[in-house]
PDB file of C-alpha atoms in Angstrom:
ATOM      1  CA  MET A  99      -0.354  22.519  -6.553  1.00  0.00           C
ATOM      2  CA  VAL A 100      -0.430  19.979  -3.771  1.00  0.00           C
ATOM      3  CA  LEU A 101      -3.464  19.697  -1.468  1.00  0.00           C
ATOM      4  CA  GLY A 102      -3.414  18.136   1.965  1.00  0.00           C
ATOM      5  CA  LEU A 103      -6.756  16.806   3.021  1.00  0.00           C
ATOM      6  CA  ILE A 104      -7.295  15.524   6.650  1.00  0.00           C
ATOM      7  CA  PRO A 105     -10.408  13.156   7.206  1.00  0.00           C
ATOM      8  CA  ALA A 106     -11.810  13.757  10.815  1.00  0.00           C
ATOM      9  CA  ARG A 107     -14.679  11.868  12.030  1.00  0.00           C
ATOM     10  CA  PHE A 108     -16.403  12.548  15.223  1.00  0.00           C
ATOM     11  CA  ALA A 109     -17.558   9.078  15.823  1.00  0.00           C
ATOM     12  CA  SER A 110     -15.118   6.595  17.219  1.00  0.00           C
ATOM     13  CA  THR A 111     -15.919   3.284  18.977  1.00  0.00           C
ATOM     14  CA  ARG A 112     -13.106   3.526  21.327  1.00  0.00           C
ATOM     15  CA  LEU A 113     -12.769   7.288  21.568  1.00  0.00           C
ATOM     16  CA  PRO A 114     -15.721   9.405  20.692  1.00  0.00           C
ATOM     17  CA  GLY A 115     -15.051  12.840  19.550  1.00  0.00           C
ATOM     18  CA  LYS A 116     -11.354  11.967  19.067  1.00  0.00           C
ATOM     19  CA  PRO A 117     -10.306  14.875  16.780  1.00  0.00           C
ATOM     20  CA  LEU A 118     -11.282  17.379  19.578  1.00  0.00           C
ATOM     21  CA  VAL A 119      -9.364  15.562  22.476  1.00  0.00           C
ATOM     22  CA  ASP A 120      -7.089  18.092  24.267  1.00  0.00           C
ATOM     23  CA  LEU A 121      -3.376  17.501  24.032  1.00  0.00           C
ATOM     24  CA  GLY A 122      -1.370  19.936  26.103  1.00  0.00           C
ATOM     25  CA  GLY A 123      -3.662  22.933  25.112  1.00  0.00           C
ATOM     26  CA  GLN A 124      -4.349  22.075  21.531  1.00  0.00           C
ATOM     27  CA  SER A 125      -6.914  19.611  20.108  1.00  0.00           C
ATOM     28  CA  MET A 126      -5.667  16.573  18.376  1.00  0.00           C
ATOM     29  CA  ILE A 127      -6.911  17.892  14.991  1.00  0.00           C
ATOM     30  CA  GLN A 128      -5.272  21.211  15.495  1.00  0.00           C
ATOM     31  CA  ARG A 129      -1.937  19.619  16.185  1.00  0.00           C
ATOM     32  CA  VAL A 130      -2.265  17.544  12.846  1.00  0.00           C
ATOM     33  CA  VAL A 131      -3.142  20.667  10.832  1.00  0.00           C
ATOM     34  CA  ARG A 132      -0.242  22.671  12.294  1.00  0.00           C
ATOM     35  CA  GLN A 133       2.245  19.813  11.449  1.00  0.00           C
ATOM     36  CA  ALA A 134       0.796  19.500   7.853  1.00  0.00           C
ATOM     37  CA  GLN A 135       1.024  23.288   7.367  1.00  0.00           C
ATOM     38  CA  GLN A 136       4.758  23.021   7.727  1.00  0.00           C
ATOM     39  CA  ALA A 137       5.129  20.511   4.905  1.00  0.00           C
ATOM     40  CA  ASN A 138       5.378  21.449   1.179  1.00  0.00           C
ATOM     41  CA  LEU A 139       1.488  21.898   0.711  1.00  0.00           C
ATOM     42  CA  ALA A 140      -0.186  24.795  -0.928  1.00  0.00           C
ATOM     43  CA  ARG A 141      -3.408  24.214   1.151  1.00  0.00           C
ATOM     44  CA  VAL A 142      -4.569  22.162   4.064  1.00  0.00           C
ATOM     45  CA  VAL A 143      -8.252  21.354   4.614  1.00  0.00           C
ATOM     46  CA  VAL A 144      -9.971  19.252   7.211  1.00  0.00           C
ATOM     47  CA  ALA A 145     -12.769  16.946   5.683  1.00  0.00           C
ATOM     48  CA  THR A 146     -15.162  16.203   8.537  1.00  0.00           C
ATOM     49  CA  ASP A 147     -18.690  14.668   9.232  1.00  0.00           C
ATOM     50  CA  ASP A 148     -19.380  16.920  12.199  1.00  0.00           C
ATOM     51  CA  ALA A 149     -20.309  20.506  12.621  1.00  0.00           C
ATOM     52  CA  ARG A 150     -18.419  20.766  15.993  1.00  0.00           C
ATOM     53  CA  ILE A 151     -15.199  19.797  14.263  1.00  0.00           C
ATOM     54  CA  LEU A 152     -15.864  22.249  11.402  1.00  0.00           C
ATOM     55  CA  ARG A 153     -16.417  25.155  13.858  1.00  0.00           C
ATOM     56  CA  HIS A 154     -13.404  24.282  15.918  1.00  0.00           C
ATOM     57  CA  VAL A 155     -11.025  24.187  12.844  1.00  0.00           C
ATOM     58  CA  GLN A 156     -12.312  27.418  11.658  1.00  0.00           C
ATOM     59  CA  ASP A 157     -12.008  28.873  15.306  1.00  0.00           C
ATOM     60  CA  PHE A 158      -8.347  28.291  15.318  1.00  0.00           C
ATOM     61  CA  GLY A 159      -7.819  29.625  11.843  1.00  0.00           C
ATOM     62  CA  GLY A 160      -7.851  26.492   9.810  1.00  0.00           C
ATOM     63  CA  GLU A 161      -9.852  25.424   6.799  1.00  0.00           C
ATOM     64  CA  ALA A 162     -12.542  22.644   6.778  1.00  0.00           C
ATOM     65  CA  VAL A 163     -15.458  21.402   4.728  1.00  0.00           C
ATOM     66  CA  LEU A 164     -18.375  19.497   6.119  1.00  0.00           C
ATOM     67  CA  THR A 165     -18.967  16.094   4.304  1.00  0.00           C
ATOM     68  CA  HIS A 166     -21.712  13.422   4.477  1.00  0.00           C
ATOM     69  CA  PRO A 167     -21.663  11.425   7.474  1.00  0.00           C
ATOM     70  CA  ASP A 168     -22.028   7.962   5.969  1.00  0.00           C
ATOM     71  CA  HIS A 169     -18.918   7.562   3.992  1.00  0.00           C
ATOM     72  CA  PRO A 170     -17.523   4.037   4.063  1.00  0.00           C
ATOM     73  CA  SER A 171     -14.008   5.156   4.065  1.00  0.00           C
ATOM     74  CA  GLY A 172     -11.664   8.185   4.435  1.00  0.00           C
ATOM     75  CA  THR A 173     -10.910   7.959   0.741  1.00  0.00           C
ATOM     76  CA  ASP A 174     -14.546   8.720  -0.073  1.00  0.00           C
ATOM     77  CA  ARG A 175     -14.623  11.357   2.322  1.00  0.00           C
ATOM     78  CA  LEU A 176     -11.604  13.045   0.767  1.00  0.00           C
ATOM     79  CA  TRP A 177     -13.232  12.767  -2.751  1.00  0.00           C
ATOM     80  CA  GLU A 178     -16.205  14.702  -1.645  1.00  0.00           C
ATOM     81  CA  ALA A 179     -14.087  17.296   0.049  1.00  0.00           C
ATOM     82  CA  PHE A 180     -12.047  17.778  -3.216  1.00  0.00           C
ATOM     83  CA  GLN A 181     -15.378  18.280  -5.037  1.00  0.00           C
ATOM     84  CA  GLN A 182     -16.735  20.744  -2.378  1.00  0.00           C
ATOM     85  CA  LEU A 183     -13.438  22.673  -2.918  1.00  0.00           C
ATOM     86  CA  GLY A 184     -14.395  22.966  -6.584  1.00  0.00           C
ATOM     87  CA  SER A 185     -12.116  20.128  -7.972  1.00  0.00           C
ATOM     88  CA  PRO A 186      -9.237  22.786  -8.522  1.00  0.00           C
ATOM     89  CA  ALA A 187      -7.791  21.952 -11.993  1.00  0.00           C
ATOM     90  CA  ASP A 188      -4.263  23.182 -10.701  1.00  0.00           C
ATOM     91  CA  VAL A 189      -4.136  20.335  -8.149  1.00  0.00           C
ATOM     92  CA  HIS A 190      -1.806  17.693  -9.363  1.00  0.00           C
ATOM     93  CA  CYS A 191      -1.425  15.809  -5.953  1.00  0.00           C
ATOM     94  CA  ILE A 192      -3.606  15.133  -3.005  1.00  0.00           C
ATOM     95  CA  VAL A 193      -2.234  13.971   0.319  1.00  0.00           C
ATOM     96  CA  ASN A 194      -4.411  11.908   2.603  1.00  0.00           C
ATOM     97  CA  ILE A 195      -3.175  12.943   6.205  1.00  0.00           C
ATOM     98  CA  GLN A 196      -4.555  10.833   9.029  1.00  0.00           C
ATOM     99  CA  GLY A 197      -6.541  12.920  11.499  1.00  0.00           C
ATOM    100  CA  ASP A 198      -5.342  10.890  14.469  1.00  0.00           C
ATOM    101  CA  GLU A 199      -1.400  11.318  14.133  1.00  0.00           C
ATOM    102  CA  PRO A 200      -0.732  14.671  15.951  1.00  0.00           C
ATOM    103  CA  PHE A 201       3.032  14.067  15.802  1.00  0.00           C
ATOM    104  CA  ILE A 202       3.137  13.496  12.011  1.00  0.00           C
ATOM    105  CA  HIS A 203       6.403  14.869  10.849  1.00  0.00           C
ATOM    106  CA  PRO A 204       6.399  17.327   7.739  1.00  0.00           C
ATOM    107  CA  ALA A 205       9.335  15.351   6.356  1.00  0.00           C
ATOM    108  CA  GLN A 206       7.016  12.415   6.025  1.00  0.00           C
ATOM    109  CA  ILE A 207       4.603  14.293   4.019  1.00  0.00           C
ATOM    110  CA  ASN A 208       7.336  15.738   1.926  1.00  0.00           C
ATOM    111  CA  ALA A 209       8.661  12.277   1.059  1.00  0.00           C
ATOM    112  CA  LEU A 210       5.455  11.613  -0.776  1.00  0.00           C
ATOM    113  CA  VAL A 211       5.039  15.116  -2.225  1.00  0.00           C
ATOM    114  CA  ASP A 212       8.508  14.807  -3.808  1.00  0.00           C
ATOM    115  CA  LEU A 213       7.372  11.815  -5.821  1.00  0.00           C
ATOM    116  CA  PHE A 214       4.875  13.991  -7.696  1.00  0.00           C
ATOM    117  CA  ALA A 215       7.299  16.758  -8.597  1.00  0.00           C
ATOM    118  CA  ASP A 216       7.665  15.481 -12.224  1.00  0.00           C
ATOM    119  CA  ALA A 217       4.605  14.831 -14.092  1.00  0.00           C
ATOM    120  CA  ALA A 218       6.187  12.404 -16.373  1.00  0.00           C
ATOM    121  CA  THR A 219       7.354  10.134 -13.560  1.00  0.00           C
ATOM    122  CA  ALA A 220       4.610  10.864 -11.039  1.00  0.00           C
ATOM    123  CA  PRO A 221       2.837   7.523  -9.506  1.00  0.00           C
ATOM    124  CA  ALA A 222      -0.864   6.935  -9.474  1.00  0.00           C
ATOM    125  CA  ILE A 223      -0.727   6.359  -5.852  1.00  0.00           C
ATOM    126  CA  ALA A 224       2.075   6.646  -3.290  1.00  0.00           C
ATOM    127  CA  THR A 225       2.381   5.692   0.421  1.00  0.00           C
ATOM    128  CA  LEU A 226       4.834   5.616   3.223  1.00  0.00           C
ATOM    129  CA  VAL A 227       6.868   2.701   4.561  1.00  0.00           C
ATOM    130  CA  LYS A 228       9.431   2.278   7.428  1.00  0.00           C
ATOM    131  CA  PRO A 229      11.809  -0.542   8.587  1.00  0.00           C
ATOM    132  CA  VAL A 230      10.440  -2.826  11.304  1.00  0.00           C
ATOM    133  CA  LEU A 231      12.847  -2.530  14.240  1.00  0.00           C
ATOM    134  CA  THR A 232      11.379  -4.996  16.825  1.00  0.00           C
ATOM    135  CA  ALA A 233       9.710  -8.316  17.007  1.00  0.00           C
ATOM    136  CA  GLU A 234       6.699  -6.630  18.667  1.00  0.00           C
ATOM    137  CA  GLU A 235       6.284  -4.635  15.407  1.00  0.00           C
ATOM    138  CA  LEU A 236       6.798  -7.479  13.175  1.00  0.00           C
ATOM    139  CA  PHE A 237       4.153  -9.652  14.806  1.00  0.00           C
ATOM    140  CA  SER A 238       1.411  -7.126  15.639  1.00  0.00           C
ATOM    141  CA  PRO A 239      -1.521  -7.501  13.465  1.00  0.00           C
ATOM    142  CA  HIS A 240      -2.370  -3.843  14.074  1.00  0.00           C
ATOM    143  CA  LEU A 241       0.764  -2.803  11.978  1.00  0.00           C
ATOM    144  CA  PRO A 242       0.434  -3.880   8.497  1.00  0.00           C
ATOM    145  CA  LYS A 243       3.619  -5.135   6.760  1.00  0.00           C
ATOM    146  CA  VAL A 244       4.486  -4.504   2.956  1.00  0.00           C
ATOM    147  CA  VAL A 245       6.717  -6.229   0.565  1.00  0.00           C
ATOM    148  CA  LEU A 246       7.958  -4.267  -2.372  1.00  0.00           C
ATOM    149  CA  SER A 247       9.232  -4.863  -6.010  1.00  0.00           C
ATOM    150  CA  GLN A 248      12.745  -3.738  -7.096  1.00  0.00           C
ATOM    151  CA  GLN A 249      11.228  -0.609  -8.452  1.00  0.00           C
ATOM    152  CA  GLY A 250       9.623   0.353  -5.064  1.00  0.00           C
ATOM    153  CA  HIS A 251       6.165  -0.574  -5.904  1.00  0.00           C
ATOM    154  CA  ALA A 252       4.084  -2.444  -3.319  1.00  0.00           C
ATOM    155  CA  LEU A 253       3.439  -6.016  -4.097  1.00  0.00           C
ATOM    156  CA  TYR A 254       1.379  -6.907  -1.161  1.00  0.00           C
ATOM    157  CA  PHE A 255       0.287  -5.464   2.252  1.00  0.00           C
ATOM    158  CA  SER A 256      -0.663  -7.884   5.161  1.00  0.00           C
ATOM    159  CA  ARG A 257      -1.275  -7.930   8.981  1.00  0.00           C
ATOM    160  CA  HIS A 258       0.983 -11.057   8.966  1.00  0.00           C
ATOM    161  CA  PRO A 259       4.819 -10.748   8.663  1.00  0.00           C
ATOM    162  CA  LEU A 260       5.838 -10.932   5.044  1.00  0.00           C
ATOM    163  CA  PRO A 261       7.682 -12.790   3.853  1.00  0.00           C
ATOM    164  CA  TYR A 262       7.448 -16.179   5.640  1.00  0.00           C
ATOM    165  CA  GLN A 263      11.043 -17.637   6.234  1.00  0.00           C
ATOM    166  CA  ARG A 264      10.942 -21.298   5.540  1.00  0.00           C
ATOM    167  CA  GLY A 265      13.326 -23.300   7.778  1.00  0.00           C
ATOM    168  CA  ARG A 266      13.681 -20.583  10.602  1.00  0.00           C
ATOM    169  CA  GLU A 267      11.910 -19.977  13.771  1.00  0.00           C
ATOM    170  CA  PRO A 268       9.738 -16.918  13.883  1.00  0.00           C
ATOM    171  CA  ALA A 269      11.916 -15.424  16.535  1.00  0.00           C
ATOM    172  CA  GLU A 270      14.858 -15.393  14.194  1.00  0.00           C
ATOM    173  CA  TRP A 271      13.149 -13.775  11.142  1.00  0.00           C
ATOM    174  CA  LEU A 272      14.012 -10.107  11.905  1.00  0.00           C
ATOM    175  CA  ALA A 273      17.747 -11.074  12.132  1.00  0.00           C
ATOM    176  CA  HIS A 274      17.729 -12.521   8.695  1.00  0.00           C
ATOM    177  CA  HIS A 275      15.403 -10.150   6.564  1.00  0.00           C
ATOM    178  CA  ARG A 276      14.786  -6.401   6.278  1.00  0.00           C
ATOM    179  CA  TYR A 277      10.977  -6.256   6.935  1.00  0.00           C
ATOM    180  CA  LEU A 278       8.972  -3.078   6.194  1.00  0.00           C
ATOM    181  CA  ARG A 279       6.024  -1.607   7.914  1.00  0.00           C
ATOM    182  CA  HIS A 280       3.281   0.383   6.275  1.00  0.00           C
ATOM    183  CA  LEU A 281       2.332   3.893   7.582  1.00  0.00           C
ATOM    184  CA  GLY A 282      -1.017   5.172   6.516  1.00  0.00           C
ATOM    185  CA  LEU A 283      -0.179   8.326   4.758  1.00  0.00           C
ATOM    186  CA  TYR A 284      -1.203   8.488   1.172  1.00  0.00           C
ATOM    187  CA  ALA A 285      -0.854  10.697  -1.991  1.00  0.00           C
ATOM    188  CA  TYR A 286      -2.852  10.381  -5.188  1.00  0.00           C
ATOM    189  CA  GLN A 287      -3.385  12.043  -8.522  1.00  0.00           C
ATOM    190  CA  PRO A 288      -6.669  13.618  -8.541  1.00  0.00           C
ATOM    191  CA  GLN A 289      -8.213  11.475 -11.408  1.00  0.00           C
ATOM    192  CA  VAL A 290      -7.067   8.330  -9.703  1.00  0.00           C
ATOM    193  CA  LEU A 291      -8.622   9.181  -6.391  1.00  0.00           C
ATOM    194  CA  ALA A 292     -11.968   9.560  -8.330  1.00  0.00           C
ATOM    195  CA  GLN A 293     -11.381   5.918  -9.756  1.00  0.00           C
ATOM    196  CA  LEU A 294     -10.580   4.635  -6.380  1.00  0.00           C
ATOM    197  CA  THR A 295     -13.901   5.559  -4.938  1.00  0.00           C
ATOM    198  CA  ARG A 296     -15.800   3.679  -7.515  1.00  0.00           C
ATOM    199  CA  LEU A 297     -14.170   0.362  -6.765  1.00  0.00           C
ATOM    200  CA  PRO A 298     -16.077  -2.341  -4.806  1.00  0.00           C
ATOM    201  CA  VAL A 299     -14.679  -4.154  -1.821  1.00  0.00           C
ATOM    202  CA  SER A 300     -12.437  -6.905  -2.943  1.00  0.00           C
ATOM    203  CA  PRO A 301     -11.807 -10.408  -1.618  1.00  0.00           C
ATOM    204  CA  LEU A 302      -8.253  -9.484  -0.319  1.00  0.00           C
ATOM    205  CA  GLU A 303      -9.428  -6.292   1.302  1.00  0.00           C
ATOM    206  CA  ALA A 304     -12.262  -8.128   3.002  1.00  0.00           C
ATOM    207  CA  ALA A 305      -9.929 -10.896   4.311  1.00  0.00           C
ATOM    208  CA  GLU A 306      -7.136  -8.429   5.760  1.00  0.00           C
ATOM    209  CA  SER A 307      -9.443  -5.335   6.394  1.00  0.00           C
ATOM    210  CA  LEU A 308      -6.795  -3.277   4.528  1.00  0.00           C
ATOM    211  CA  GLU A 309      -8.291  -0.949   1.868  1.00  0.00           C
ATOM    212  CA  GLN A 310      -5.217  -0.608  -0.126  1.00  0.00           C
ATOM    213  CA  LEU A 311      -5.419  -4.265  -1.320  1.00  0.00           C
ATOM    214  CA  ARG A 312      -8.641  -3.230  -3.053  1.00  0.00           C
ATOM    215  CA  TRP A 313      -6.520  -1.001  -5.139  1.00  0.00           C
ATOM    216  CA  LEU A 314      -3.866  -3.518  -5.951  1.00  0.00           C
ATOM    217  CA  GLU A 315      -6.462  -6.122  -6.957  1.00  0.00           C
ATOM    218  CA  ALA A 316      -7.918  -3.645  -9.380  1.00  0.00           C
ATOM    219  CA  GLY A 317      -4.440  -3.272 -10.895  1.00  0.00           C
ATOM    220  CA  PHE A 318      -3.222   0.151  -9.577  1.00  0.00           C
ATOM    221  CA  GLN A 319       0.529   0.443  -8.629  1.00  0.00           C
ATOM    222  CA  ILE A 320       1.291   1.866  -5.225  1.00  0.00           C
ATOM    223  CA  ARG A 321       4.799   3.662  -5.240  1.00  0.00           C
ATOM    224  CA  CYS A 322       6.402   3.523  -1.624  1.00  0.00           C
ATOM    225  CA  ALA A 323       8.652   6.143  -0.175  1.00  0.00           C
ATOM    226  CA  GLU A 324      10.745   5.199   2.897  1.00  0.00           C
ATOM    227  CA  THR A 325      11.153   6.999   6.151  1.00  0.00           C
ATOM    228  CA  GLU A 326      13.092   6.410   9.464  1.00  0.00           C
ATOM    229  CA  LEU A 327      10.375   8.304  11.148  1.00  0.00           C
ATOM    230  CA  ASP A 328       7.790   6.555  13.132  1.00  0.00           C
ATOM    231  CA  ALA A 329       3.986   7.126  13.280  1.00  0.00           C
ATOM    232  CA  PHE A 330       1.999   7.698  16.494  1.00  0.00           C
ATOM    233  CA  GLY A 331      -1.793   7.042  15.910  1.00  0.00           C
ATOM    234  CA  ILE A 332      -4.419   7.675  18.676  1.00  0.00           C
ATOM    235  CA  ASP A 333      -7.282   5.192  18.955  1.00  0.00           C
ATOM    236  CA  THR A 334      -7.761   4.661  22.772  1.00  0.00           C
ATOM    237  CA  PRO A 335      -7.858   6.532  26.048  1.00  0.00           C
ATOM    238  CA  GLU A 336      -4.503   4.855  26.796  1.00  0.00           C
ATOM    239  CA  ASP A 337      -3.127   6.529  23.436  1.00  0.00           C
ATOM    240  CA  VAL A 338      -4.162   9.902  24.665  1.00  0.00           C
ATOM    241  CA  ALA A 339      -2.239   9.325  27.920  1.00  0.00           C
ATOM    242  CA  ARG A 340       0.911   8.323  26.065  1.00  0.00           C
ATOM    243  CA  ALA A 341       0.621  11.396  23.816  1.00  0.00           C
ATOM    244  CA  ARG A 342       0.198  13.645  26.734  1.00  0.00           C
ATOM    245  CA  ALA A 343       3.127  12.026  28.481  1.00  0.00           C
ATOM    246  CA  ARG A 344       5.235  12.573  25.317  1.00  0.00           C
ATOM    247  CA  LEU A 345       4.251  16.328  25.557  1.00  0.00           C
ATOM    248  CA  GLY A 346       5.139  16.478  29.104  1.00  0.00           C
ATOM    249  CA  VAL A 347       1.505  17.343  30.174  1.00  0.00           C
TER     250      VAL A 347
END
């Protein structure tokens, strides 16, 4: 069974109450849940730190659990939620779906789920990448980049463009190399998720502020699936306005 978990915190520095923001008659968290329910997931559960979000999800017919408010990361919140659900033994894959991406496409989720179809070849951790198309994407520190091995495993994630191209001006980089951007969608084997929550913050993670570097430093492999579909995360009031414009409201 594949379980989809959606961490959803009420507190947000730039957009308090973000999961409950109205987007064309549905809250952001409702739109995320409805999109996830169209993917190949046996169950979709919201993991929240706030009773208001819990009640709201239950009111629109979704499933949610109330987790501790002080988790340092969404990964820790997911692990508590899985335990609250009874750590079902038939779950072979847990998908971590960002609660602030109301336009996530079911095909993006399925691209990761498919990697876990065969237990013999299933990765420990999987995530999603997409080609970088513009210089703005390439040089934005808010959009992490990733380089892969020939087998499709992540070698490194960085907020800086990777690789550096010696002898070329940065303006020429995109024309001479196929860059990949990381999208924050993850899937794990349950026993691996348990191990990840016990890892301390690593030097590379502290430097880049990217949690997945902690896993690489600890020796875990991260398999990457590629998509052409973009992500649309909501972090600010301006993002909300763009999302409403996309919905025509």
